[in-house]
PDB file of C-alpha atoms in Angstrom:
ATOM      1  CA  MET M   1     -10.635 -60.097  41.172  1.00 56.00           C
ATOM      2  CA  GLN M   2     -12.947 -60.241  38.245  1.00 52.00           C
ATOM      3  CA  GLU M   3     -15.042 -56.824  39.463  1.00 56.00           C
ATOM      4  CA  LYS M   4     -11.955 -55.477  40.093  1.00 53.00           C
ATOM      5  CA  LYS M   5     -10.543 -56.479  36.468  1.00 55.00           C
ATOM      6  CA  GLU M   6     -14.538 -54.962  34.604  1.00 56.00           C
ATOM      7  CA  LEU M   7     -13.806 -51.675  36.506  1.00 53.00           C
ATOM      8  CA  SER M   8     -10.785 -50.719  35.802  1.00 60.00           C
ATOM      9  CA  SER M   9     -11.713 -52.008  31.489  1.00 62.00           C
ATOM     10  CA  SER M  10     -14.529 -50.025  32.171  1.00 63.00           C
ATOM     11  CA  LEU M  11     -12.127 -46.917  33.122  1.00 59.00           C
ATOM     12  CA  THR M  12     -10.093 -48.046  29.781  1.00 68.00           C
ATOM     13  CA  ARG M  13     -12.183 -47.771  28.077  1.00 64.00           C
ATOM     14  CA  SER M  14     -13.172 -44.577  29.698  1.00 71.00           C
ATOM     15  CA  ASN M  15     -10.566 -43.014  29.739  1.00 75.00           C
ATOM     16  CA  VAL M  16      -9.556 -44.165  25.999  1.00 71.00           C
ATOM     17  CA  PHE M  17     -13.033 -42.522  24.694  1.00 74.00           C
ATOM     18  CA  HIS M  18     -12.443 -38.938  26.829  1.00 77.00           C
ATOM     19  CA  ASN M  19      -8.900 -38.804  25.096  1.00 80.00           C
ATOM     20  CA  PHE M  20     -10.683 -39.567  21.788  1.00 79.00           C
ATOM     21  CA  LEU M  21     -13.218 -36.872  22.048  1.00 85.00           C
ATOM     22  CA  CYS M  22     -10.471 -34.434  23.224  1.00 87.00           C
ATOM     23  CA  CYS M  23      -8.533 -34.452  20.550  1.00 88.00           C
ATOM     24  CA  LEU M  24     -12.310 -33.867  18.352  1.00 87.00           C
ATOM     25  CA  VAL M  25     -12.342 -31.310  19.998  1.00 89.00           C
ATOM     26  CA  VAL M  26      -9.382 -30.341  19.407  1.00 90.00           C
ATOM     27  CA  PHE M  27      -9.137 -31.477  15.811  1.00 89.00           C
ATOM     28  CA  LEU M  28     -12.376 -29.502  14.904  1.00 91.00           C
ATOM     29  CA  THR M  29     -10.555 -26.491  16.632  1.00 92.00           C
ATOM     30  CA  CYS M  30      -7.692 -26.236  14.215  1.00 92.00           C
ATOM     31  CA  ILE M  31      -9.799 -27.052  11.464  1.00 92.00           C
ATOM     32  CA  LEU M  32     -12.525 -23.698  12.176  1.00 91.00           C
ATOM     33  CA  ILE M  33     -10.225 -21.515  13.290  1.00 93.00           C
ATOM     34  CA  GLY M  34      -8.028 -22.726   9.673  1.00 92.00           C
ATOM     35  CA  ILE M  35     -11.488 -21.583   7.409  1.00 92.00           C
ATOM     36  CA  SER M  36     -12.027 -19.033   9.768  1.00 90.00           C
ATOM     37  CA  ILE M  37      -8.280 -17.341   7.824  1.00 92.00           C
ATOM     38  CA  LEU M  38      -9.042 -19.153   4.685  1.00 88.00           C
ATOM     39  CA  ILE M  39     -12.051 -16.117   5.014  1.00 89.00           C
ATOM     40  CA  TYR M  40     -10.213 -13.379   6.503  1.00 86.00           C
ATOM     41  CA  VAL M  41      -7.773 -13.693   3.567  1.00 84.00           C
ATOM     42  CA  ASP M  42      -9.865 -14.155   1.222  1.00 82.00           C
ATOM     43  CA  ILE M  43     -12.201 -11.319   2.431  1.00 83.00           C
ATOM     44  CA  LYS M  44      -8.666  -8.463   2.581  1.00 81.00           C
ATOM     45  CA  LYS M  45      -7.593  -9.681  -1.221  1.00 79.00           C
ATOM     46  CA  ALA M  46     -11.150  -8.965  -2.328  1.00 81.00           C
ATOM     47  CA  SER M  47     -11.453  -5.348  -0.574  1.00 82.00           C
ATOM     48  CA  ILE M  48      -7.409  -5.348  -1.719  1.00 86.00           C
ATOM     49  CA  LYS M  49      -8.655  -5.644  -5.323  1.00 88.00           C
ATOM     50  CA  THR M  50     -12.023  -4.475  -5.177  1.00 89.00           C
ATOM     51  CA  GLN M  51      -9.927  -0.933  -4.254  1.00 91.00           C
ATOM     52  CA  ILE M  52      -6.821  -1.610  -6.695  1.00 91.00           C
ATOM     53  CA  GLU M  53      -9.658  -1.008  -9.274  1.00 92.00           C
ATOM     54  CA  CYS M  54     -11.338   1.496  -7.988  1.00 93.00           C
ATOM     55  CA  GLN M  55      -7.351   3.285  -7.838  1.00 93.00           C
ATOM     56  CA  ALA M  56      -7.501   2.353 -11.978  1.00 92.00           C
ATOM     57  CA  GLU M  57     -10.463   3.502 -12.728  1.00 93.00           C
ATOM     58  CA  TYR M  58      -9.792   6.669 -11.123  1.00 94.00           C
ATOM     59  CA  LEU M  59      -6.398   6.906 -12.914  1.00 94.00           C
ATOM     60  CA  ARG M  60      -8.175   5.990 -16.310  1.00 91.00           C
ATOM     61  CA  ASN M  61     -10.280   9.251 -16.002  1.00 91.00           C
ATOM     62  CA  ARG M  62      -7.474  11.493 -16.258  1.00 90.00           C
ATOM     63  CA  SER M  63      -5.207   9.564 -18.743  1.00 90.00           C
ATOM     64  CA  ILE M  64      -3.243   8.251 -16.578  1.00 90.00           C
ATOM     65  CA  ILE M  65      -2.754   4.809 -17.852  1.00 86.00           C
ATOM     66  CA  ASP M  66      -0.090   1.891 -17.623  1.00 86.00           C
ATOM     67  CA  GLU M  67      -0.122  -1.385 -18.475  1.00 84.00           C
ATOM     68  CA  SER M  68      -0.962  -3.011 -15.548  1.00 84.00           C
ATOM     69  CA  PHE M  69      -3.967  -2.092 -16.015  1.00 86.00           C
ATOM     70  CA  ASP M  70      -4.645  -4.623 -19.104  1.00 83.00           C
ATOM     71  CA  SER M  71      -4.652  -6.814 -15.747  1.00 82.00           C
ATOM     72  CA  ILE M  72      -6.562  -5.128 -13.481  1.00 84.00           C
ATOM     73  CA  GLY M  73     -10.424  -6.001 -13.911  1.00 82.00           C
ATOM     74  CA  GLU M  74     -13.336  -3.211 -13.938  1.00 87.00           C
ATOM     75  CA  TYR M  75     -14.429  -1.943 -11.252  1.00 89.00           C
ATOM     76  CA  LYS M  76     -18.223  -2.879 -10.672  1.00 87.00           C
ATOM     77  CA  GLY M  77     -18.582  -1.047  -7.380  1.00 87.00           C
ATOM     78  CA  THR M  78     -20.413   2.389  -6.601  1.00 90.00           C
ATOM     79  CA  ASP M  79     -19.211   5.325  -7.554  1.00 91.00           C
ATOM     80  CA  ASP M  80     -19.548   6.713  -4.073  1.00 93.00           C
ATOM     81  CA  TRP M  81     -17.848   4.143  -2.347  1.00 93.00           C
ATOM     82  CA  CYS M  82     -14.973   4.479  -4.956  1.00 94.00           C
ATOM     83  CA  ARG M  83     -14.914   8.357  -4.545  1.00 93.00           C
ATOM     84  CA  SER M  84     -14.996   7.649  -1.109  1.00 94.00           C
ATOM     85  CA  LYS M  85     -11.974   5.327  -0.784  1.00 93.00           C
ATOM     86  CA  ILE M  86     -10.144   7.653  -3.123  1.00 94.00           C
ATOM     87  CA  GLU M  87     -10.075  10.616  -0.510  1.00 94.00           C
ATOM     88  CA  ILE M  88      -9.604   8.619   2.332  1.00 94.00           C
ATOM     89  CA  LEU M  89      -6.192   7.031   0.134  1.00 93.00           C
ATOM     90  CA  LYS M  90      -5.194  10.565  -0.720  1.00 93.00           C
ATOM     91  CA  GLY M  91      -5.545  12.070   3.004  1.00 93.00           C
ATOM     92  CA  LYS M  92      -3.390   9.096   4.383  1.00 93.00           C
ATOM     93  CA  ILE M  93      -0.799   9.597   1.627  1.00 92.00           C
ATOM     94  CA  GLU M  94      -0.626  13.124   2.627  1.00 92.00           C
ATOM     95  CA  TYR M  95      -0.783  13.081   6.079  1.00 92.00           C
ATOM     96  CA  GLU M  96       1.858   9.998   5.962  1.00 91.00           C
ATOM     97  CA  ALA M  97       4.395  12.938   3.701  1.00 90.00           C
ATOM     98  CA  GLN M  98       4.092  15.305   5.496  1.00 89.00           C
ATOM     99  CA  GLU M  99       4.652  13.071   8.851  1.00 89.00           C
ATOM    100  CA  ARG M 100       7.674  12.859   6.612  1.00 86.00           C
ATOM    101  CA  TRP M 101       8.458  16.690   5.593  1.00 85.00           C
ATOM    102  CA  ASN M 102       7.983  17.688   9.539  1.00 84.00           C
ATOM    103  CA  LYS M 103      10.705  14.976  10.491  1.00 83.00           C
ATOM    104  CA  LEU M 104      13.271  16.041   7.802  1.00 76.00           C
ATOM    105  CA  SER M 105      13.195  20.326   8.306  1.00 73.00           C
ATOM    106  CA  GLY M 106      11.851  20.003  11.878  1.00 72.00           C
ATOM    107  CA  HIS M 107       9.414  23.216  11.206  1.00 75.00           C
ATOM    108  CA  ARG M 108       5.810  23.719  11.010  1.00 80.00           C
ATOM    109  CA  SER M 109       5.991  26.557   7.725  1.00 82.00           C
ATOM    110  CA  TYR M 110       8.713  24.339   5.809  1.00 82.00           C
ATOM    111  CA  THR M 111       6.145  21.577   5.809  1.00 84.00           C
ATOM    112  CA  ILE M 112       3.208  23.989   5.155  1.00 88.00           C
ATOM    113  CA  CYS M 113       5.504  24.807   2.201  1.00 89.00           C
ATOM    114  CA  MET M 114       6.483  21.844   0.957  1.00 88.00           C
ATOM    115  CA  ARG M 115       2.149  21.210   0.656  1.00 89.00           C
ATOM    116  CA  ASN M 116       1.096  23.666  -0.984  1.00 90.00           C
ATOM    117  CA  ARG M 117       3.741  22.554  -3.366  1.00 88.00           C
ATOM    118  CA  LEU M 118       3.248  19.040  -4.036  1.00 90.00           C
ATOM    119  CA  ILE M 119      -0.823  18.477  -2.891  1.00 88.00           C
ATOM    120  CA  PRO M 120      -2.523  21.200  -4.475  1.00 86.00           C
ATOM    121  CA  ASP M 121      -2.970  19.417  -8.503  1.00 81.00           C
ATOM    122  CA  GLN M 122      -2.768  15.997  -7.175  1.00 88.00           C
ATOM    123  CA  ASN M 123       0.357  14.955  -9.433  1.00 90.00           C
ATOM    124  CA  TYR M 124       1.671  13.431  -6.435  1.00 92.00           C
ATOM    125  CA  ILE M 125      -0.660  11.727  -4.921  1.00 92.00           C
ATOM    126  CA  ASN M 126      -1.731   9.926  -8.365  1.00 93.00           C
ATOM    127  CA  LYS M 127       1.999   8.981  -8.759  1.00 92.00           C
ATOM    128  CA  VAL M 128       1.781   7.570  -5.289  1.00 93.00           C
ATOM    129  CA  LEU M 129      -1.231   5.585  -6.472  1.00 93.00           C
ATOM    130  CA  LEU M 130      -0.123   4.538  -9.490  1.00 93.00           C
ATOM    131  CA  ILE M 131       3.219   3.236  -7.743  1.00 92.00           C
ATOM    132  CA  GLU M 132       0.662   0.849  -5.511  1.00 90.00           C
ATOM    133  CA  ILE M 133      -1.116  -0.007  -8.659  1.00 90.00           C
ATOM    134  CA  VAL M 134       2.247  -1.547 -10.092  1.00 89.00           C
ATOM    135  CA  GLU M 135       3.215  -2.682  -6.775  1.00 86.00           C
ATOM    136  CA  PHE M 136       0.139  -5.039  -6.477  1.00 83.00           C
ATOM    137  CA  THR M 137       0.014  -6.195 -10.213  1.00 78.00           C
ATOM    138  CA  LYS M 138       0.695  -9.679 -10.641  1.00 66.00           C
ATOM    139  CA  VAL M 139       3.964 -11.213 -12.538  1.00 56.00           C
ATOM    140  CA  SER M 140       4.569 -14.794 -13.664  1.00 53.00           C
ATOM    141  CA  TRP M 141       8.047 -16.903 -12.482  1.00 54.00           C
ATOM    142  CA  SER M 142       9.788 -15.363 -15.391  1.00 58.00           C
ATOM    143  CA  PHE M 143      12.158 -13.085 -14.948  1.00 60.00           C
ATOM    144  CA  TRP M 144      11.834 -10.412 -17.858  1.00 62.00           C
ATOM    145  CA  THR M 145       8.610  -9.495 -16.189  1.00 70.00           C
ATOM    146  CA  TYR M 146       8.930 -10.172 -12.668  1.00 73.00           C
ATOM    147  CA  PHE M 147      12.041  -7.702 -13.648  1.00 79.00           C
ATOM    148  CA  ALA M 148      10.403  -5.042 -15.804  1.00 80.00           C
ATOM    149  CA  ARG M 149       7.270  -4.454 -13.463  1.00 81.00           C
ATOM    150  CA  ASN M 150      10.414  -3.823 -10.373  1.00 84.00           C
ATOM    151  CA  GLU M 151      11.787  -1.338 -13.407  1.00 87.00           C
ATOM    152  CA  ARG M 152       8.190   0.401 -14.022  1.00 87.00           C
ATOM    153  CA  CYS M 153       8.320   1.077 -10.136  1.00 87.00           C
ATOM    154  CA  LYS M 154      11.945   2.368 -10.125  1.00 90.00           C
ATOM    155  CA  PHE M 155      10.528   4.789 -13.066  1.00 91.00           C
ATOM    156  CA  TYR M 156       7.444   6.584 -11.086  1.00 91.00           C
ATOM    157  CA  LYS M 157       9.340   6.379  -8.057  1.00 91.00           C
ATOM    158  CA  ASP M 158      12.307   8.795  -9.417  1.00 92.00           C
ATOM    159  CA  GLN M 159       9.210  10.530 -10.516  1.00 91.00           C
ATOM    160  CA  LEU M 160       8.373  11.384  -7.159  1.00 90.00           C
ATOM    161  CA  ASN M 161      11.685  11.652  -6.454  1.00 89.00           C
ATOM    162  CA  CYS M 162      11.999  14.605  -9.059  1.00 91.00           C
ATOM    163  CA  LEU M 163       9.065  15.838  -7.692  1.00 90.00           C
ATOM    164  CA  GLU M 164      10.057  16.517  -3.960  1.00 88.00           C
ATOM    165  CA  SER M 165      13.458  17.487  -4.978  1.00 87.00           C
ATOM    166  CA  ASP M 166      12.425  20.241  -6.685  1.00 88.00           C
ATOM    167  CA  ALA M 167       9.800  21.170  -4.038  1.00 87.00           C
ATOM    168  CA  PHE M 168      12.545  20.809  -1.569  1.00 84.00           C
ATOM    169  CA  LYS M 169      14.502  23.586  -4.266  1.00 84.00           C
ATOM    170  CA  TYR M 170      12.182  25.965  -3.761  1.00 86.00           C
ATOM    171  CA  CYS M 171      10.681  25.407  -0.174  1.00 84.00           C
ATOM    172  CA  ASN M 172      14.614  26.005   0.919  1.00 77.00           C
ATOM    173  CA  GLY M 173      14.803  29.441  -1.720  1.00 64.00           C
ATOM    174  CA  GLU M 174      18.292  28.303  -3.425  1.00 41.00           C
ATOM    175  CA  ASP M 175      19.753  24.608  -4.241  1.00 38.00           C
ATOM    176  CA  GLN M 176      21.051  23.778  -1.159  1.00 41.00           C
ATOM    177  CA  ILE M 177      20.199  21.419   0.707  1.00 41.00           C
ATOM    178  CA  ILE M 178      19.381  20.591   4.774  1.00 41.00           C
ATOM    179  CA  GLU M 179      22.949  19.223   6.785  1.00 40.00           C
ATOM    180  CA  ASN M 180      22.709  18.596  10.117  1.00 37.00           C
ATOM    181  CA  GLY M 181      24.112  21.577  12.058  1.00 36.00           C
ATOM    182  CA  SER M 182      24.486  23.289   8.550  1.00 35.00           C
ATOM    183  CA  GLY M 183      21.793  25.113   8.537  1.00 35.00           C
ATOM    184  CA  ASP M 184      19.339  28.030  11.106  1.00 34.00           C
ATOM    185  CA  ILE M 185      15.987  28.474  11.185  1.00 32.00           C
ATOM    186  CA  GLU M 186      15.111  31.937  12.166  1.00 32.00           C
ATOM    187  CA  GLY M 187      11.444  33.060  12.001  1.00 32.00           C
ATOM    188  CA  SER M 188       9.426  30.955   8.975  1.00 30.00           C
ATOM    189  CA  GLY M 189      12.831  30.472   6.486  1.00 33.00           C
ATOM    190  CA  PHE M 190      15.465  28.757   6.873  1.00 31.00           C
ATOM    191  CA  THR M 191      19.021  29.422   6.489  1.00 30.00           C
ATOM    192  CA  PHE M 192      21.887  27.077   4.818  1.00 31.00           C
ATOM    193  CA  ASP M 193      25.374  26.502   4.795  1.00 37.00           C
ATOM    194  CA  ASP M 194      26.794  27.882   0.747  1.00 36.00           C
ATOM    195  CA  SER M 195      29.455  25.544   1.498  1.00 40.00           C
ATOM    196  CA  GLU M 196      30.663  24.113  -2.003  1.00 37.00           C
ATOM    197  CA  ASP M 197      28.975  21.017  -0.880  1.00 40.00           C
ATOM    198  CA  SER M 198      26.047  21.698  -0.697  1.00 38.00           C
ATOM    199  CA  ASN M 199      24.191  21.322  -4.080  1.00 38.00           C
ATOM    200  CA  SER M 200      21.793  19.859  -6.243  1.00 41.00           C
ATOM    201  CA  ASP M 201      22.303  16.363  -6.458  1.00 48.00           C
ATOM    202  CA  ASP M 202      23.152  16.368  -2.242  1.00 44.00           C
ATOM    203  CA  LEU M 203      19.479  16.945  -2.144  1.00 44.00           C
ATOM    204  CA  ARG M 204      18.663  14.446  -5.118  1.00 46.00           C
ATOM    205  CA  LYS M 205      19.934  11.718  -2.661  1.00 47.00           C
ATOM    206  CA  LEU M 206      18.263  13.538   0.567  1.00 45.00           C
ATOM    207  CA  SER M 207      14.151  13.514  -1.250  1.00 47.00           C
ATOM    208  CA  LYS M 208      15.471  10.058  -2.885  1.00 48.00           C
ATOM    209  CA  ARG M 209      16.273   8.291   0.686  1.00 46.00           C
ATOM    210  CA  SER M 210      13.310  10.075   2.279  1.00 44.00           C
ATOM    211  CA  ILE M 211      10.920   8.623   0.022  1.00 43.00           C
ATOM    212  CA  GLU M 212      12.438   5.129  -0.156  1.00 47.00           C
ATOM    213  CA  ASN M 213      12.755   5.030   3.135  1.00 44.00           C
ATOM    214  CA  SER M 214       8.274   5.481   3.675  1.00 42.00           C
ATOM    215  CA  ASN M 215       7.952   3.496   1.025  1.00 43.00           C
ATOM    216  CA  ASP M 216       6.719   0.363   3.125  1.00 42.00           C
ATOM    217  CA  ASP M 217       3.680   3.402   5.184  1.00 41.00           C
ATOM    218  CA  LEU M 218       1.970   3.118   0.936  1.00 39.00           C
ATOM    219  CA  TYR M 219      -0.249   0.938   2.019  1.00 38.00           C
ATOM    220  CA  PHE M 220      -3.208   0.088   1.341  1.00 38.00           C
ATOM    221  CA  ASP M 221      -7.181   1.188   3.353  1.00 42.00           C
ATOM    222  CA  GLU M 222      -9.244  -1.931   3.789  1.00 40.00           C
ATOM    223  CA  SER M 223     -11.378  -0.813   5.927  1.00 37.00           C
TER     224      SER M 223
END
């Protein structure tokens, strides 16, 4: 009888110890996962910060200045890294813009026209890079500083909309818009409905909606 009690007590202690070890392993695993996540987030933030500093340096060298640059540290990386990163960003911005233009028109020659109109002088791409910097800028919880940053973003996005709107008009050949079912695509050109409802205000709305809907795609490359 005494032996059974000792055996039972031994098994109980063994189970308690086993459960303790299991809990300890789970606890340590959770800690390691948490530390790994924190390290990843820190590396990611550092990568984005370095990229933003690179973008700001690139724009400063082209006499493009914004007050948000004051809160961005000096870029301390190599010129080769920054130059390579900017070229990658330019390529992504151009690709995403062409995808959007192609969806709007459904015609490759139209997309080529838009690209040739907006991309070569770099003004369009520089505006996108500037918007990314302003959006990245940290602001205090003050309503006015938050409002001011959003107003600057809106101002630059409006400029971007105007660039696209003017390119739409140029590539259309007239101050009219692409409307579903109201235009025929023939050869390499476009023929549009010239009813009274087709006007430059509608064109601007179409261009603005295109930019706003694609705003989330203008993300940072962190590779």
